[in-house]
Amino acid sequence: MTGPRESSKKAAWSGRVVAVQPRIRLTRSFDERSHSYLGYVLHINGICGRDAGEFLIAVGEAAHEKHRFQTGMELSGYSVPVEDPRKETAALYKTSGLKVVRNAEGETPAGPPFLGVPPNLATYRSRGHRRLNTRTYDAKCTTCIWGCRMPVEMIIDQWNPSKKQYRFETFCYGPKSCPFYRPGPVRKVPGRKGMSYTEEDWVDEDATAHRGPND
Ligand code: SF4
């Protein structure tokens, strides 16, 4: 039974890659945070099932190692709707039958936003990020390989970890000198008994202190 049911849930899609960004999930527990490095998110402009338009597909790191995704490629594949949309920015994942229909052509513009083939996930991890204003992300950074919109899972009470809240946050892994960068307001993390933790600027300074302005 599972065979036909599985295949009927899969959506066939094809189109041009508008952007590739890392697929990283953030877990927060008051002032503590940890990252899950899951792969990459492909922003595609094309056809998905019966719909035409733009959509996001989550893929794993092995697929990126193999195909070296970048803006301008044309791809096709089959993917499944995500089970829990609070935990993914993409609408679809579990991709199979991925094909490169056409490779990207021409020179990669210098940026920003920075295009080209995103680095491996270890590179993102070692670079560290700074918070990025959501509006700046939406206006300037959705195609940049250093931009990332993360699903955030917040454990409100560490003694009762099943009590969770979800939201999305945007971050920049790019050079500190990027003229588009705006931090936006500091972020607050809810805790138990109505307490809240404010993530001050020093957290970002600390996370990226090992990089020079243009790295
Ligand atoms: S602010 Fe960051 S994500 Fe946005 S264009 Fe600059 S480097 Fe890229």
mmCIF file of C-alpha atoms and ligand atoms in Angstrom:
data_model
loop_
_atom_site.group_PDB
_atom_site.id
_atom_site.type_symbol
_atom_site.label_atom_id
_atom_site.label_comp_id
_atom_site.label_asym_id
_atom_site.label_seq_id
_atom_site.Cartn_x
_atom_site.Cartn_y
_atom_site.Cartn_z
ATOM 1 C CA MET A 1 0.000 0.000 0.000
ATOM 2 C CA THR A 2 2.758 2.426 0.875
ATOM 3 C CA GLY A 3 4.242 2.389 -2.637
ATOM 4 C CA PRO A 4 1.336 3.982 -4.569
ATOM 5 C CA ARG A 5 0.406 6.248 -1.641
ATOM 6 C CA GLU A 6 3.977 7.514 -1.351
ATOM 7 C CA SER A 7 4.272 8.193 -5.045
ATOM 8 C CA SER A 8 0.906 9.988 -5.230
ATOM 9 C CA LYS A 9 2.092 12.415 -2.503
ATOM 10 C CA LYS A 10 5.177 13.330 -4.533
ATOM 11 C CA ALA A 11 4.996 16.473 -6.600
ATOM 12 C CA ALA A 12 6.864 16.657 -9.901
ATOM 13 C CA TRP A 13 8.579 20.002 -10.334
ATOM 14 C CA SER A 14 10.960 21.724 -12.712
ATOM 15 C CA GLY A 15 12.354 25.177 -13.179
ATOM 16 C CA ARG A 16 15.179 27.634 -12.877
ATOM 17 C CA VAL A 17 17.152 28.089 -9.672
ATOM 18 C CA VAL A 18 16.628 31.663 -8.434
ATOM 19 C CA ALA A 19 18.686 31.183 -5.255
ATOM 20 C CA VAL A 20 20.447 28.610 -3.080
ATOM 21 C CA GLN A 21 20.785 29.165 0.666
ATOM 22 C CA PRO A 22 21.766 26.905 3.554
ATOM 23 C CA ARG A 23 19.081 24.916 5.333
ATOM 24 C CA ILE A 24 19.886 25.391 9.009
ATOM 25 C CA ARG A 25 17.518 24.989 11.950
ATOM 26 C CA LEU A 26 18.029 26.851 15.218
ATOM 27 C CA THR A 27 17.067 25.513 18.620
ATOM 28 C CA ARG A 28 16.826 28.069 21.399
ATOM 29 C CA SER A 29 16.465 27.467 25.100
ATOM 30 C CA PHE A 30 16.484 30.887 26.769
ATOM 31 C CA ASP A 31 20.111 32.109 26.399
ATOM 32 C CA GLU A 32 21.392 28.891 24.816
ATOM 33 C CA ARG A 33 21.263 28.068 21.137
ATOM 34 C CA SER A 34 22.328 25.242 18.850
ATOM 35 C CA HIS A 35 22.168 24.693 15.107
ATOM 36 C CA SER A 36 21.207 21.704 12.978
ATOM 37 C CA TYR A 37 22.946 21.796 9.611
ATOM 38 C CA LEU A 38 20.456 20.044 7.329
ATOM 39 C CA GLY A 39 21.431 20.948 3.768
ATOM 40 C CA TYR A 40 20.295 23.619 1.344
ATOM 41 C CA VAL A 41 17.108 25.337 0.227
ATOM 42 C CA LEU A 42 16.574 25.748 -3.510
ATOM 43 C CA HIS A 43 14.411 28.661 -4.558
ATOM 44 C CA ILE A 44 12.906 27.601 -7.875
ATOM 45 C CA ASN A 45 10.892 29.517 -10.446
ATOM 46 C CA GLY A 46 8.977 27.034 -12.536
ATOM 47 C CA ILE A 47 6.205 24.487 -12.343
ATOM 48 C CA CYS A 48 5.344 22.428 -9.273
ATOM 49 C CA GLY A 49 2.526 19.917 -9.713
ATOM 50 C CA ARG A 50 -0.171 21.964 -11.463
ATOM 51 C CA ASP A 51 1.040 25.345 -10.196
ATOM 52 C CA ALA A 52 3.386 27.778 -11.926
ATOM 53 C CA GLY A 53 5.434 30.243 -9.877
ATOM 54 C CA GLU A 54 8.142 30.317 -7.201
ATOM 55 C CA PHE A 55 8.596 27.647 -4.558
ATOM 56 C CA LEU A 56 11.251 26.366 -2.126
ATOM 57 C CA ILE A 57 12.664 22.835 -2.127
ATOM 58 C CA ALA A 58 14.808 21.473 0.727
ATOM 59 C CA VAL A 59 17.687 19.164 -0.244
ATOM 60 C CA GLY A 60 20.472 17.435 1.672
ATOM 61 C CA GLU A 61 24.184 18.189 1.649
ATOM 62 C CA ALA A 62 25.021 15.095 -0.442
ATOM 63 C CA ALA A 63 22.822 16.387 -3.290
ATOM 64 C CA HIS A 64 24.662 19.714 -3.205
ATOM 65 C CA GLU A 65 28.062 17.992 -3.199
ATOM 66 C CA LYS A 66 27.017 16.064 -6.272
ATOM 67 C CA HIS A 67 25.271 18.771 -8.311
ATOM 68 C CA ARG A 68 26.853 21.987 -6.967
ATOM 69 C CA PHE A 69 23.617 23.979 -7.083
ATOM 70 C CA GLN A 70 23.729 27.632 -8.026
ATOM 71 C CA THR A 71 21.544 30.416 -9.336
ATOM 72 C CA GLY A 72 20.809 30.059 -13.048
ATOM 73 C CA MET A 73 20.714 26.241 -13.236
ATOM 74 C CA GLU A 74 17.642 24.445 -14.493
ATOM 75 C CA LEU A 75 16.519 21.436 -12.459
ATOM 76 C CA SER A 76 13.750 18.886 -12.239
ATOM 77 C CA GLY A 77 12.765 16.396 -9.561
ATOM 78 C CA TYR A 78 10.079 14.935 -7.323
ATOM 79 C CA SER A 79 9.478 16.096 -3.742
ATOM 80 C CA VAL A 80 7.070 15.537 -0.865
ATOM 81 C CA PRO A 81 5.206 18.307 1.032
ATOM 82 C CA VAL A 82 6.928 18.930 4.390
ATOM 83 C CA GLU A 83 5.242 17.325 7.370
ATOM 84 C CA ASP A 84 5.709 20.215 9.802
ATOM 85 C CA PRO A 85 5.915 23.666 8.149
ATOM 86 C CA ARG A 86 7.126 25.169 11.447
ATOM 87 C CA LYS A 87 10.404 23.262 11.021
ATOM 88 C CA GLU A 88 11.245 24.015 7.380
ATOM 89 C CA THR A 89 11.276 27.173 5.302
ATOM 90 C CA ALA A 90 10.702 25.038 2.203
ATOM 91 C CA ALA A 91 7.287 23.677 1.257
ATOM 92 C CA LEU A 92 8.758 20.458 -0.164
ATOM 93 C CA TYR A 93 11.547 18.034 0.760
ATOM 94 C CA LYS A 94 12.608 14.379 0.417
ATOM 95 C CA THR A 95 13.581 14.999 -3.182
ATOM 96 C CA SER A 96 14.234 12.138 -5.566
ATOM 97 C CA GLY A 97 14.986 11.842 -9.268
ATOM 98 C CA LEU A 98 16.806 15.174 -9.246
ATOM 99 C CA LYS A 99 18.152 16.111 -12.685
ATOM 100 C CA VAL A 100 20.235 19.018 -13.894
ATOM 101 C CA VAL A 101 18.431 20.047 -17.086
ATOM 102 C CA ARG A 102 20.871 22.862 -17.834
ATOM 103 C CA ASN A 103 23.905 24.261 -16.051
ATOM 104 C CA ALA A 104 24.304 27.922 -15.161
ATOM 105 C CA GLU A 105 25.927 29.966 -17.900
ATOM 106 C CA GLY A 106 27.964 33.161 -17.917
ATOM 107 C CA GLU A 107 29.967 34.976 -15.274
ATOM 108 C CA THR A 108 28.808 35.174 -11.697
ATOM 109 C CA PRO A 109 28.247 38.864 -10.809
ATOM 110 C CA ALA A 110 30.514 40.201 -8.050
ATOM 111 C CA GLY A 111 27.644 41.020 -5.675
ATOM 112 C CA PRO A 112 26.225 41.764 -3.177
ATOM 113 C CA PRO A 113 24.023 39.799 -3.156
ATOM 114 C CA PHE A 114 26.654 37.071 -3.546
ATOM 115 C CA LEU A 115 25.696 34.333 -6.015
ATOM 116 C CA GLY A 116 27.621 31.274 -7.248
ATOM 117 C CA VAL A 117 27.969 27.867 -5.594
ATOM 118 C CA PRO A 118 27.428 28.003 -1.804
ATOM 119 C CA PRO A 119 30.195 26.434 0.339
ATOM 120 C CA ASN A 120 29.799 23.280 2.405
ATOM 121 C CA LEU A 121 27.905 23.389 5.694
ATOM 122 C CA ALA A 122 31.107 23.171 7.771
ATOM 123 C CA THR A 123 32.075 26.523 6.262
ATOM 124 C CA TYR A 124 28.821 28.129 7.398
ATOM 125 C CA ARG A 125 29.313 26.652 10.844
ATOM 126 C CA SER A 126 32.864 27.978 11.147
ATOM 127 C CA ARG A 127 31.981 31.441 9.787
ATOM 128 C CA GLY A 128 29.206 32.097 12.290
ATOM 129 C CA HIS A 129 26.330 34.513 11.678
ATOM 130 C CA ARG A 130 24.918 37.863 12.678
ATOM 131 C CA ARG A 131 21.233 38.581 12.974
ATOM 132 C CA LEU A 132 19.826 40.148 9.829
ATOM 133 C CA ASN A 133 16.858 42.479 9.726
ATOM 134 C CA THR A 134 13.922 40.547 8.247
ATOM 135 C CA ARG A 135 12.977 43.440 5.987
ATOM 136 C CA THR A 136 16.545 43.726 4.674
ATOM 137 C CA TYR A 137 16.573 39.999 4.052
ATOM 138 C CA ASP A 138 13.299 40.194 2.117
ATOM 139 C CA ALA A 139 14.409 43.218 0.090
ATOM 140 C CA LYS A 140 18.098 42.454 -0.599
ATOM 141 C CA CYS A 141 19.246 39.052 0.585
ATOM 142 C CA THR A 142 16.904 36.308 -0.614
ATOM 143 C CA THR A 143 19.299 35.360 -3.438
ATOM 144 C CA CYS A 144 22.581 35.723 -1.500
ATOM 145 C CA ILE A 145 24.442 32.514 -0.604
ATOM 146 C CA TRP A 146 25.212 34.076 2.813
ATOM 147 C CA GLY A 147 21.605 34.786 3.727
ATOM 148 C CA CYS A 148 19.592 32.282 5.733
ATOM 149 C CA ARG A 149 16.036 32.157 6.988
ATOM 150 C CA MET A 150 15.988 29.651 9.821
ATOM 151 C CA PRO A 151 13.100 27.820 11.404
ATOM 152 C CA VAL A 152 13.514 28.350 15.164
ATOM 153 C CA GLU A 153 12.318 25.894 17.773
ATOM 154 C CA MET A 154 12.205 27.469 21.250
ATOM 155 C CA ILE A 155 12.138 25.354 24.392
ATOM 156 C CA ILE A 156 10.278 27.644 26.782
ATOM 157 C CA ASP A 157 10.827 25.619 29.960
ATOM 158 C CA GLN A 158 13.949 23.450 30.189
ATOM 159 C CA TRP A 159 12.205 21.325 32.859
ATOM 160 C CA ASN A 160 9.360 20.695 30.458
ATOM 161 C CA PRO A 161 11.049 20.498 27.032
ATOM 162 C CA SER A 162 7.855 19.443 25.269
ATOM 163 C CA LYS A 163 6.599 23.013 25.711
ATOM 164 C CA LYS A 164 7.828 24.651 22.533
ATOM 165 C CA GLN A 165 7.205 27.670 20.391
ATOM 166 C CA TYR A 166 8.181 28.204 16.775
ATOM 167 C CA ARG A 167 9.124 31.156 14.611
ATOM 168 C CA PHE A 168 11.491 32.117 11.785
ATOM 169 C CA GLU A 169 14.609 34.308 12.064
ATOM 170 C CA THR A 170 16.905 35.693 9.375
ATOM 171 C CA PHE A 171 20.718 35.719 9.556
ATOM 172 C CA CYS A 172 23.756 36.785 7.524
ATOM 173 C CA TYR A 173 26.886 34.636 7.220
ATOM 174 C CA GLY A 174 28.453 37.105 4.782
ATOM 175 C CA PRO A 175 31.273 39.640 4.985
ATOM 176 C CA LYS A 176 30.846 42.169 7.769
ATOM 177 C CA SER A 177 31.573 44.937 5.252
ATOM 178 C CA CYS A 178 28.505 44.144 3.086
ATOM 179 C CA PRO A 179 26.771 47.502 2.434
ATOM 180 C CA PHE A 180 23.325 45.838 2.484
ATOM 181 C CA TYR A 181 23.692 44.565 6.038
ATOM 182 C CA ARG A 182 21.296 45.850 8.707
ATOM 183 C CA PRO A 183 20.964 44.061 12.046
ATOM 184 C CA GLY A 184 17.431 45.155 12.862
ATOM 185 C CA PRO A 185 16.063 45.046 16.407
ATOM 186 C CA VAL A 186 17.594 42.776 19.065
ATOM 187 C CA ARG A 187 15.813 39.442 19.433
ATOM 188 C CA LYS A 188 14.044 38.287 22.551
ATOM 189 C CA VAL A 189 13.600 34.668 23.529
ATOM 190 C CA PRO A 190 10.662 33.743 25.778
ATOM 191 C CA GLY A 191 11.354 31.705 28.911
ATOM 192 C CA ARG A 192 9.424 30.189 31.790
ATOM 193 C CA LYS A 193 7.100 32.217 33.998
ATOM 194 C CA GLY A 194 6.951 35.094 31.522
ATOM 195 C CA MET A 195 10.717 35.718 31.627
ATOM 196 C CA SER A 196 12.527 36.743 28.471
ATOM 197 C CA TYR A 197 16.159 36.748 27.327
ATOM 198 C CA THR A 198 17.454 39.532 25.077
ATOM 199 C CA GLU A 199 20.186 38.535 22.644
ATOM 200 C CA GLU A 200 22.444 41.584 22.705
ATOM 201 C CA ASP A 201 24.885 42.706 19.972
ATOM 202 C CA TRP A 202 27.888 41.108 21.679
ATOM 203 C CA VAL A 203 26.528 37.655 20.765
ATOM 204 C CA ASP A 204 26.947 38.459 17.055
ATOM 205 C CA GLU A 205 30.291 40.162 17.616
ATOM 206 C CA ASP A 206 31.506 37.092 19.463
ATOM 207 C CA ALA A 207 30.211 34.647 16.811
ATOM 208 C CA THR A 208 32.058 36.459 13.998
ATOM 209 C CA ALA A 209 35.067 37.923 15.888
ATOM 210 C CA HIS A 210 37.494 35.577 14.067
ATOM 211 C CA ARG A 211 36.636 37.138 10.674
ATOM 212 C CA GLY A 212 37.982 40.374 9.209
ATOM 213 C CA PRO A 213 35.585 42.910 7.651
ATOM 214 C CA ASN A 214 35.888 41.494 4.128
ATOM 215 C CA ASP A 215 36.079 37.767 4.941
HETATM 216 S S1 SF4 B 1 23.720 41.439 4.127
HETATM 217 FE FE1 SF4 B 1 24.548 39.360 4.157
HETATM 218 S S2 SF4 B 1 22.973 38.105 3.189
HETATM 219 FE FE2 SF4 B 1 22.548 40.237 2.654
HETATM 220 S S3 SF4 B 1 23.575 40.592 0.675
HETATM 221 FE FE3 SF4 B 1 25.017 41.194 2.301
HETATM 222 S S4 SF4 B 1 26.259 39.347 2.679
HETATM 223 FE FE4 SF4 B 1 24.420 38.719 1.565
#
